[in-house]
mmCIF file with all atom_site columns, C-alpha atoms in Angstrom:
data_model
loop_
_atom_site.group_PDB
_atom_site.id
_atom_site.type_symbol
_atom_site.label_atom_id
_atom_site.label_alt_id
_atom_site.label_comp_id
_atom_site.label_asym_id
_atom_site.label_entity_id
_atom_site.label_seq_id
_atom_site.pdbx_PDB_ins_code
_atom_site.Cartn_x
_atom_site.Cartn_y
_atom_site.Cartn_z
_atom_site.occupancy
_atom_site.B_iso_or_equiv
_atom_site.pdbx_formal_charge
_atom_site.auth_seq_id
_atom_site.auth_comp_id
_atom_site.auth_asym_id
_atom_site.auth_atom_id
_atom_site.pdbx_PDB_model_num
ATOM 1   C CA . MET I 1 1   ? -14.927 5.523   -1.987  1.00 76.00 ? 1   MET I CA 1
ATOM 2   C CA . THR I 1 2   ? -15.392 7.840   0.966   1.00 89.00 ? 2   THR I CA 1
ATOM 3   C CA . THR I 1 3   ? -14.040 11.275  1.798   1.00 94.00 ? 3   THR I CA 1
ATOM 4   C CA . GLU I 1 4   ? -11.830 9.531   4.377   1.00 95.00 ? 4   GLU I CA 1
ATOM 5   C CA . ASP I 1 5   ? -10.410 7.309   1.636   1.00 97.00 ? 5   ASP I CA 1
ATOM 6   C CA . ILE I 1 6   ? -9.507  10.368  -0.423  1.00 97.00 ? 6   ILE I CA 1
ATOM 7   C CA . TYR I 1 7   ? -7.975  12.099  2.588   1.00 97.00 ? 7   TYR I CA 1
ATOM 8   C CA . TRP I 1 8   ? -5.817  9.111   3.571   1.00 98.00 ? 8   TRP I CA 1
ATOM 9   C CA . MET I 1 9   ? -4.754  8.487   -0.027  1.00 98.00 ? 9   MET I CA 1
ATOM 10  C CA . GLN I 1 10  ? -3.606  12.104  -0.266  1.00 98.00 ? 10  GLN I CA 1
ATOM 11  C CA . GLN I 1 11  ? -1.469  11.465  2.813   1.00 98.00 ? 11  GLN I CA 1
ATOM 12  C CA . ALA I 1 12  ? -0.073  8.328   1.198   1.00 98.00 ? 12  ALA I CA 1
ATOM 13  C CA . LEU I 1 13  ? 0.709   10.382  -1.921  1.00 98.00 ? 13  LEU I CA 1
ATOM 14  C CA . ASN I 1 14  ? 2.757   12.770  0.227   1.00 98.00 ? 14  ASN I CA 1
ATOM 15  C CA . LEU I 1 15  ? 4.761   9.775   1.448   1.00 98.00 ? 15  LEU I CA 1
ATOM 16  C CA . ALA I 1 16  ? 5.220   8.602   -2.142  1.00 98.00 ? 16  ALA I CA 1
ATOM 17  C CA . LYS I 1 17  ? 6.638   12.019  -3.001  1.00 98.00 ? 17  LYS I CA 1
ATOM 18  C CA . HIS I 1 18  ? 9.058   11.628  -0.100  1.00 97.00 ? 18  HIS I CA 1
ATOM 19  C CA . ALA I 1 19  ? 10.133  8.260   -1.525  1.00 97.00 ? 19  ALA I CA 1
ATOM 20  C CA . GLU I 1 20  ? 10.803  9.956   -4.842  1.00 95.00 ? 20  GLU I CA 1
ATOM 21  C CA . SER I 1 21  ? 12.975  12.569  -3.118  1.00 95.00 ? 21  SER I CA 1
ATOM 22  C CA . CYS I 1 22  ? 15.051  9.638   -1.767  1.00 95.00 ? 22  CYS I CA 1
ATOM 23  C CA . ASN I 1 23  ? 15.383  8.215   -5.310  1.00 94.00 ? 23  ASN I CA 1
ATOM 24  C CA . GLU I 1 24  ? 13.059  5.353   -4.435  1.00 96.00 ? 24  GLU I CA 1
ATOM 25  C CA . VAL I 1 25  ? 10.096  4.272   -6.562  1.00 97.00 ? 25  VAL I CA 1
ATOM 26  C CA . PRO I 1 26  ? 7.374   6.690   -5.374  1.00 98.00 ? 26  PRO I CA 1
ATOM 27  C CA . VAL I 1 27  ? 5.001   4.514   -3.394  1.00 98.00 ? 27  VAL I CA 1
ATOM 28  C CA . GLY I 1 28  ? 3.554   5.513   -0.019  1.00 98.00 ? 28  GLY I CA 1
ATOM 29  C CA . ALA I 1 29  ? 1.500   3.561   2.490   1.00 98.00 ? 29  ALA I CA 1
ATOM 30  C CA . ILE I 1 30  ? -0.523  4.399   5.596   1.00 98.00 ? 30  ILE I CA 1
ATOM 31  C CA . ILE I 1 31  ? -2.233  2.081   8.052   1.00 98.00 ? 31  ILE I CA 1
ATOM 32  C CA . VAL I 1 32  ? -5.288  3.433   9.833   1.00 98.00 ? 32  VAL I CA 1
ATOM 33  C CA . TYR I 1 33  ? -6.860  1.938   12.958  1.00 98.00 ? 33  TYR I CA 1
ATOM 34  C CA . LYS I 1 34  ? -9.924  3.491   14.589  1.00 96.00 ? 34  LYS I CA 1
ATOM 35  C CA . ASN I 1 35  ? -9.566  6.528   12.302  1.00 95.00 ? 35  ASN I CA 1
ATOM 36  C CA . GLU I 1 36  ? -5.985  7.153   13.469  1.00 97.00 ? 36  GLU I CA 1
ATOM 37  C CA . VAL I 1 37  ? -2.734  6.643   11.573  1.00 98.00 ? 37  VAL I CA 1
ATOM 38  C CA . ILE I 1 38  ? -0.744  3.972   13.390  1.00 98.00 ? 38  ILE I CA 1
ATOM 39  C CA . ALA I 1 39  ? 1.922   3.485   10.713  1.00 98.00 ? 39  ALA I CA 1
ATOM 40  C CA . GLN I 1 40  ? 3.170   5.149   7.594   1.00 98.00 ? 40  GLN I CA 1
ATOM 41  C CA . SER I 1 41  ? 5.979   4.466   5.208   1.00 98.00 ? 41  SER I CA 1
ATOM 42  C CA . TRP I 1 42  ? 7.323   4.748   1.690   1.00 98.00 ? 42  TRP I CA 1
ATOM 43  C CA . ASN I 1 43  ? 9.313   2.446   -0.545  1.00 97.00 ? 43  ASN I CA 1
ATOM 44  C CA . GLN I 1 44  ? 12.797  1.862   0.885   1.00 97.00 ? 44  GLN I CA 1
ATOM 45  C CA . PRO I 1 45  ? 14.382  -1.134  -0.903  1.00 97.00 ? 45  PRO I CA 1
ATOM 46  C CA . ILE I 1 46  ? 17.243  0.847   -2.445  1.00 96.00 ? 46  ILE I CA 1
ATOM 47  C CA . VAL I 1 47  ? 18.305  2.839   0.608   1.00 96.00 ? 47  VAL I CA 1
ATOM 48  C CA . SER I 1 48  ? 17.928  -0.150  2.952   1.00 97.00 ? 48  SER I CA 1
ATOM 49  C CA . CYS I 1 49  ? 19.384  -2.737  0.537   1.00 98.00 ? 49  CYS I CA 1
ATOM 50  C CA . ASP I 1 50  ? 16.303  -4.840  1.331   1.00 98.00 ? 50  ASP I CA 1
ATOM 51  C CA . SER I 1 51  ? 14.094  -6.134  -1.465  1.00 97.00 ? 51  SER I CA 1
ATOM 52  C CA . THR I 1 52  ? 11.252  -6.625  1.030   1.00 98.00 ? 52  THR I CA 1
ATOM 53  C CA . ALA I 1 53  ? 11.199  -2.968  2.110   1.00 98.00 ? 53  ALA I CA 1
ATOM 54  C CA . HIS I 1 54  ? 8.128   -2.062  0.084   1.00 98.00 ? 54  HIS I CA 1
ATOM 55  C CA . ALA I 1 55  ? 6.012   0.719   1.579   1.00 98.00 ? 55  ALA I CA 1
ATOM 56  C CA . GLU I 1 56  ? 3.320   -1.739  2.664   1.00 98.00 ? 56  GLU I CA 1
ATOM 57  C CA . ILE I 1 57  ? 5.723   -4.142  4.405   1.00 98.00 ? 57  ILE I CA 1
ATOM 58  C CA . VAL I 1 58  ? 7.547   -1.389  6.287   1.00 98.00 ? 58  VAL I CA 1
ATOM 59  C CA . ALA I 1 59  ? 4.208   0.102   7.374   1.00 98.00 ? 59  ALA I CA 1
ATOM 60  C CA . MET I 1 60  ? 2.946   -3.313  8.546   1.00 98.00 ? 60  MET I CA 1
ATOM 61  C CA . ARG I 1 61  ? 6.108   -3.800  10.621  1.00 98.00 ? 61  ARG I CA 1
ATOM 62  C CA . GLU I 1 62  ? 5.555   -0.395  12.230  1.00 98.00 ? 62  GLU I CA 1
ATOM 63  C CA . ALA I 1 63  ? 1.847   -1.096  12.844  1.00 98.00 ? 63  ALA I CA 1
ATOM 64  C CA . GLY I 1 64  ? 2.666   -4.429  14.466  1.00 98.00 ? 64  GLY I CA 1
ATOM 65  C CA . LYS I 1 65  ? 4.986   -2.689  16.911  1.00 98.00 ? 65  LYS I CA 1
ATOM 66  C CA . TYR I 1 66  ? 2.365   -0.031  17.617  1.00 98.00 ? 66  TYR I CA 1
ATOM 67  C CA . LEU I 1 67  ? -0.345  -2.616  18.322  1.00 98.00 ? 67  LEU I CA 1
ATOM 68  C CA . ASN I 1 68  ? 2.112   -5.029  19.947  1.00 98.00 ? 68  ASN I CA 1
ATOM 69  C CA . ASN I 1 69  ? 0.672   -7.741  17.738  1.00 98.00 ? 69  ASN I CA 1
ATOM 70  C CA . TYR I 1 70  ? 1.540   -9.237  14.362  1.00 97.00 ? 70  TYR I CA 1
ATOM 71  C CA . ARG I 1 71  ? -2.179  -9.382  13.604  1.00 98.00 ? 71  ARG I CA 1
ATOM 72  C CA . LEU I 1 72  ? -3.417  -6.046  12.340  1.00 98.00 ? 72  LEU I CA 1
ATOM 73  C CA . ILE I 1 73  ? -7.097  -6.755  12.936  1.00 97.00 ? 73  ILE I CA 1
ATOM 74  C CA . ASP I 1 74  ? -9.566  -3.998  11.944  1.00 98.00 ? 74  ASP I CA 1
ATOM 75  C CA . THR I 1 75  ? -6.960  -1.923  10.113  1.00 98.00 ? 75  THR I CA 1
ATOM 76  C CA . THR I 1 76  ? -7.121  -0.310  6.697   1.00 98.00 ? 76  THR I CA 1
ATOM 77  C CA . LEU I 1 77  ? -4.012  -0.100  4.555   1.00 98.00 ? 77  LEU I CA 1
ATOM 78  C CA . TYR I 1 78  ? -3.849  2.745   2.031   1.00 98.00 ? 78  TYR I CA 1
ATOM 79  C CA . VAL I 1 79  ? -1.183  2.494   -0.657  1.00 98.00 ? 79  VAL I CA 1
ATOM 80  C CA . THR I 1 80  ? -0.611  4.508   -3.809  1.00 98.00 ? 80  THR I CA 1
ATOM 81  C CA . LEU I 1 81  ? 0.083   1.471   -6.027  1.00 98.00 ? 81  LEU I CA 1
ATOM 82  C CA . GLU I 1 82  ? -1.659  -1.890  -6.307  1.00 98.00 ? 82  GLU I CA 1
ATOM 83  C CA . PRO I 1 83  ? 0.311   -4.298  -4.092  1.00 98.00 ? 83  PRO I CA 1
ATOM 84  C CA . CYS I 1 84  ? 2.517   -7.095  -5.413  1.00 98.00 ? 84  CYS I CA 1
ATOM 85  C CA . LEU I 1 85  ? 2.280   -10.777 -4.448  1.00 98.00 ? 85  LEU I CA 1
ATOM 86  C CA . MET I 1 86  ? 4.701   -10.386 -1.535  1.00 98.00 ? 86  MET I CA 1
ATOM 87  C CA . CYS I 1 87  ? 2.751   -7.515  -0.021  1.00 98.00 ? 87  CYS I CA 1
ATOM 88  C CA . ILE I 1 88  ? -0.621  -9.187  -0.521  1.00 98.00 ? 88  ILE I CA 1
ATOM 89  C CA . GLY I 1 89  ? 0.717   -12.332 1.166   1.00 98.00 ? 89  GLY I CA 1
ATOM 90  C CA . ALA I 1 90  ? 1.907   -10.293 4.137   1.00 98.00 ? 90  ALA I CA 1
ATOM 91  C CA . MET I 1 91  ? -1.441  -8.480  4.358   1.00 98.00 ? 91  MET I CA 1
ATOM 92  C CA . LEU I 1 92  ? -3.285  -11.797 4.441   1.00 98.00 ? 92  LEU I CA 1
ATOM 93  C CA . HIS I 1 93  ? -1.052  -13.117 7.224   1.00 98.00 ? 93  HIS I CA 1
ATOM 94  C CA . ALA I 1 94  ? -1.444  -9.847  9.144   1.00 98.00 ? 94  ALA I CA 1
ATOM 95  C CA . ARG I 1 95  ? -5.240  -10.031 8.787   1.00 98.00 ? 95  ARG I CA 1
ATOM 96  C CA . ILE I 1 96  ? -5.558  -6.531  7.340   1.00 98.00 ? 96  ILE I CA 1
ATOM 97  C CA . LYS I 1 97  ? -9.288  -5.826  7.184   1.00 98.00 ? 97  LYS I CA 1
ATOM 98  C CA . ARG I 1 98  ? -9.365  -3.435  4.242   1.00 98.00 ? 98  ARG I CA 1
ATOM 99  C CA . LEU I 1 99  ? -7.040  -2.408  1.436   1.00 98.00 ? 99  LEU I CA 1
ATOM 100 C CA . VAL I 1 100 ? -7.404  0.810   -0.554  1.00 98.00 ? 100 VAL I CA 1
ATOM 101 C CA . PHE I 1 101 ? -4.995  1.490   -3.397  1.00 98.00 ? 101 PHE I CA 1
ATOM 102 C CA . GLY I 1 102 ? -4.452  4.159   -6.020  1.00 98.00 ? 102 GLY I CA 1
ATOM 103 C CA . ALA I 1 103 ? -2.887  3.207   -9.347  1.00 98.00 ? 103 ALA I CA 1
ATOM 104 C CA . TYR I 1 104 ? -3.184  -0.230  -10.885 1.00 98.00 ? 104 TYR I CA 1
ATOM 105 C CA . ASP I 1 105 ? 0.099   -2.066  -11.516 1.00 97.00 ? 105 ASP I CA 1
ATOM 106 C CA . TYR I 1 106 ? -0.121  -3.865  -14.852 1.00 96.00 ? 106 TYR I CA 1
ATOM 107 C CA . LYS I 1 107 ? 3.260   -5.555  -14.363 1.00 96.00 ? 107 LYS I CA 1
ATOM 108 C CA . THR I 1 108 ? 3.113   -6.975  -10.831 1.00 97.00 ? 108 THR I CA 1
ATOM 109 C CA . GLY I 1 109 ? -0.281  -6.085  -9.347  1.00 98.00 ? 109 GLY I CA 1
ATOM 110 C CA . ALA I 1 110 ? -1.695  -8.958  -7.307  1.00 98.00 ? 110 ALA I CA 1
ATOM 111 C CA . VAL I 1 111 ? -5.213  -7.633  -6.628  1.00 98.00 ? 111 VAL I CA 1
ATOM 112 C CA . LYS I 1 112 ? -6.636  -7.214  -10.133 1.00 97.00 ? 112 LYS I CA 1
ATOM 113 C CA . SER I 1 113 ? -4.048  -6.342  -12.786 1.00 97.00 ? 113 SER I CA 1
ATOM 114 C CA . VAL I 1 114 ? -1.896  -9.485  -13.061 1.00 98.00 ? 114 VAL I CA 1
ATOM 115 C CA . PHE I 1 115 ? -3.235  -11.739 -10.314 1.00 97.00 ? 115 PHE I CA 1
ATOM 116 C CA . ASN I 1 116 ? -6.580  -11.755 -8.484  1.00 97.00 ? 116 ASN I CA 1
ATOM 117 C CA . VAL I 1 117 ? -5.296  -13.189 -5.227  1.00 98.00 ? 117 VAL I CA 1
ATOM 118 C CA . LEU I 1 118 ? -7.850  -11.578 -2.935  1.00 98.00 ? 118 LEU I CA 1
ATOM 119 C CA . ASP I 1 119 ? -10.736 -13.072 -4.898  1.00 97.00 ? 119 ASP I CA 1
ATOM 120 C CA . ASP I 1 120 ? -9.506  -16.642 -4.385  1.00 97.00 ? 120 ASP I CA 1
ATOM 121 C CA . VAL I 1 121 ? -12.207 -18.529 -2.477  1.00 95.00 ? 121 VAL I CA 1
ATOM 122 C CA . ARG I 1 122 ? -9.605  -20.886 -0.958  1.00 96.00 ? 122 ARG I CA 1
ATOM 123 C CA . LEU I 1 123 ? -8.169  -18.194 1.286   1.00 96.00 ? 123 LEU I CA 1
ATOM 124 C CA . ASN I 1 124 ? -9.117  -18.352 4.954   1.00 94.00 ? 124 ASN I CA 1
ATOM 125 C CA . HIS I 1 125 ? -9.045  -14.549 5.347   1.00 96.00 ? 125 HIS I CA 1
ATOM 126 C CA . LYS I 1 126 ? -10.858 -12.062 3.166   1.00 97.00 ? 126 LYS I CA 1
ATOM 127 C CA . ILE I 1 127 ? -9.576  -8.542  2.671   1.00 98.00 ? 127 ILE I CA 1
ATOM 128 C CA . ILE I 1 128 ? -12.105 -5.979  1.542   1.00 98.00 ? 128 ILE I CA 1
ATOM 129 C CA . TYR I 1 129 ? -10.480 -3.926  -1.193  1.00 98.00 ? 129 TYR I CA 1
ATOM 130 C CA . GLU I 1 130 ? -11.020 -0.952  -3.447  1.00 97.00 ? 130 GLU I CA 1
ATOM 131 C CA . GLY I 1 131 ? -8.685  0.250   -6.168  1.00 97.00 ? 131 GLY I CA 1
ATOM 132 C CA . GLY I 1 132 ? -8.502  3.348   -8.296  1.00 96.00 ? 132 GLY I CA 1
ATOM 133 C CA . ILE I 1 133 ? -8.608  5.961   -5.516  1.00 97.00 ? 133 ILE I CA 1
ATOM 134 C CA . LEU I 1 134 ? -6.866  9.101   -6.862  1.00 97.00 ? 134 LEU I CA 1
ATOM 135 C CA . THR I 1 135 ? -5.552  6.796   -9.564  1.00 97.00 ? 135 THR I CA 1
ATOM 136 C CA . GLU I 1 136 ? -4.563  9.607   -11.948 1.00 97.00 ? 136 GLU I CA 1
ATOM 137 C CA . GLU I 1 137 ? -2.418  11.374  -9.348  1.00 97.00 ? 137 GLU I CA 1
ATOM 138 C CA . CYS I 1 138 ? -0.831  8.129   -8.178  1.00 97.00 ? 138 CYS I CA 1
ATOM 139 C CA . ALA I 1 139 ? -0.135  6.921   -11.723 1.00 97.00 ? 139 ALA I CA 1
ATOM 140 C CA . ALA I 1 140 ? 1.253   10.293  -12.844 1.00 97.00 ? 140 ALA I CA 1
ATOM 141 C CA . LEU I 1 141 ? 3.764   10.313  -9.996  1.00 97.00 ? 141 LEU I CA 1
ATOM 142 C CA . LEU I 1 142 ? 5.055   6.893   -11.049 1.00 96.00 ? 142 LEU I CA 1
ATOM 143 C CA . THR I 1 143 ? 5.023   7.667   -14.780 1.00 95.00 ? 143 THR I CA 1
ATOM 144 C CA . ASN I 1 144 ? 6.982   10.898  -14.297 1.00 94.00 ? 144 ASN I CA 1
ATOM 145 C CA . PHE I 1 145 ? 9.468   9.182   -11.980 1.00 94.00 ? 145 PHE I CA 1
ATOM 146 C CA . PHE I 1 146 ? 10.300  6.468   -14.513 1.00 93.00 ? 146 PHE I CA 1
ATOM 147 C CA . LYS I 1 147 ? 10.336  8.968   -17.384 1.00 91.00 ? 147 LYS I CA 1
ATOM 148 C CA . LYS I 1 148 ? 12.996  11.022  -15.549 1.00 89.00 ? 148 LYS I CA 1
ATOM 149 C CA . ARG I 1 149 ? 15.050  7.902   -14.830 1.00 84.00 ? 149 ARG I CA 1
ATOM 150 C CA . ARG I 1 150 ? 15.095  6.991   -18.517 1.00 85.00 ? 150 ARG I CA 1
ATOM 151 C CA . GLU I 1 151 ? 16.324  10.466  -19.545 1.00 83.00 ? 151 GLU I CA 1
#
């Protein structure tokens, strides 16, 4: 974990808070290339009526347009929650170089919690990853969101 990782995760947390203000599950994502944000997003499945509109997917679409390439070579994706299978699959196809995430997702996490996809030796692309960055802040945002929804 670097100071840059903490900085970018704090930015992703701000996006997650924006998602919450839109009544979306509070997850935020940022894609950094050459120390510059090239894409940022938050969960949008409800507002867009699109089950694929996870923060990571929307950010990857934006980054692809920015780079004019579907391959996001040498990018780092920061996201406040461990990605699901769909998002990990998209990251592999996009050739994301590095993934940094906040809270672990013990229901659908595809990096460590439920599945260990990125550790599979059969994959032709390897994503460097690190989880647990600002995990308490990221997890608290999600816990409080779902607690309020149940009330």
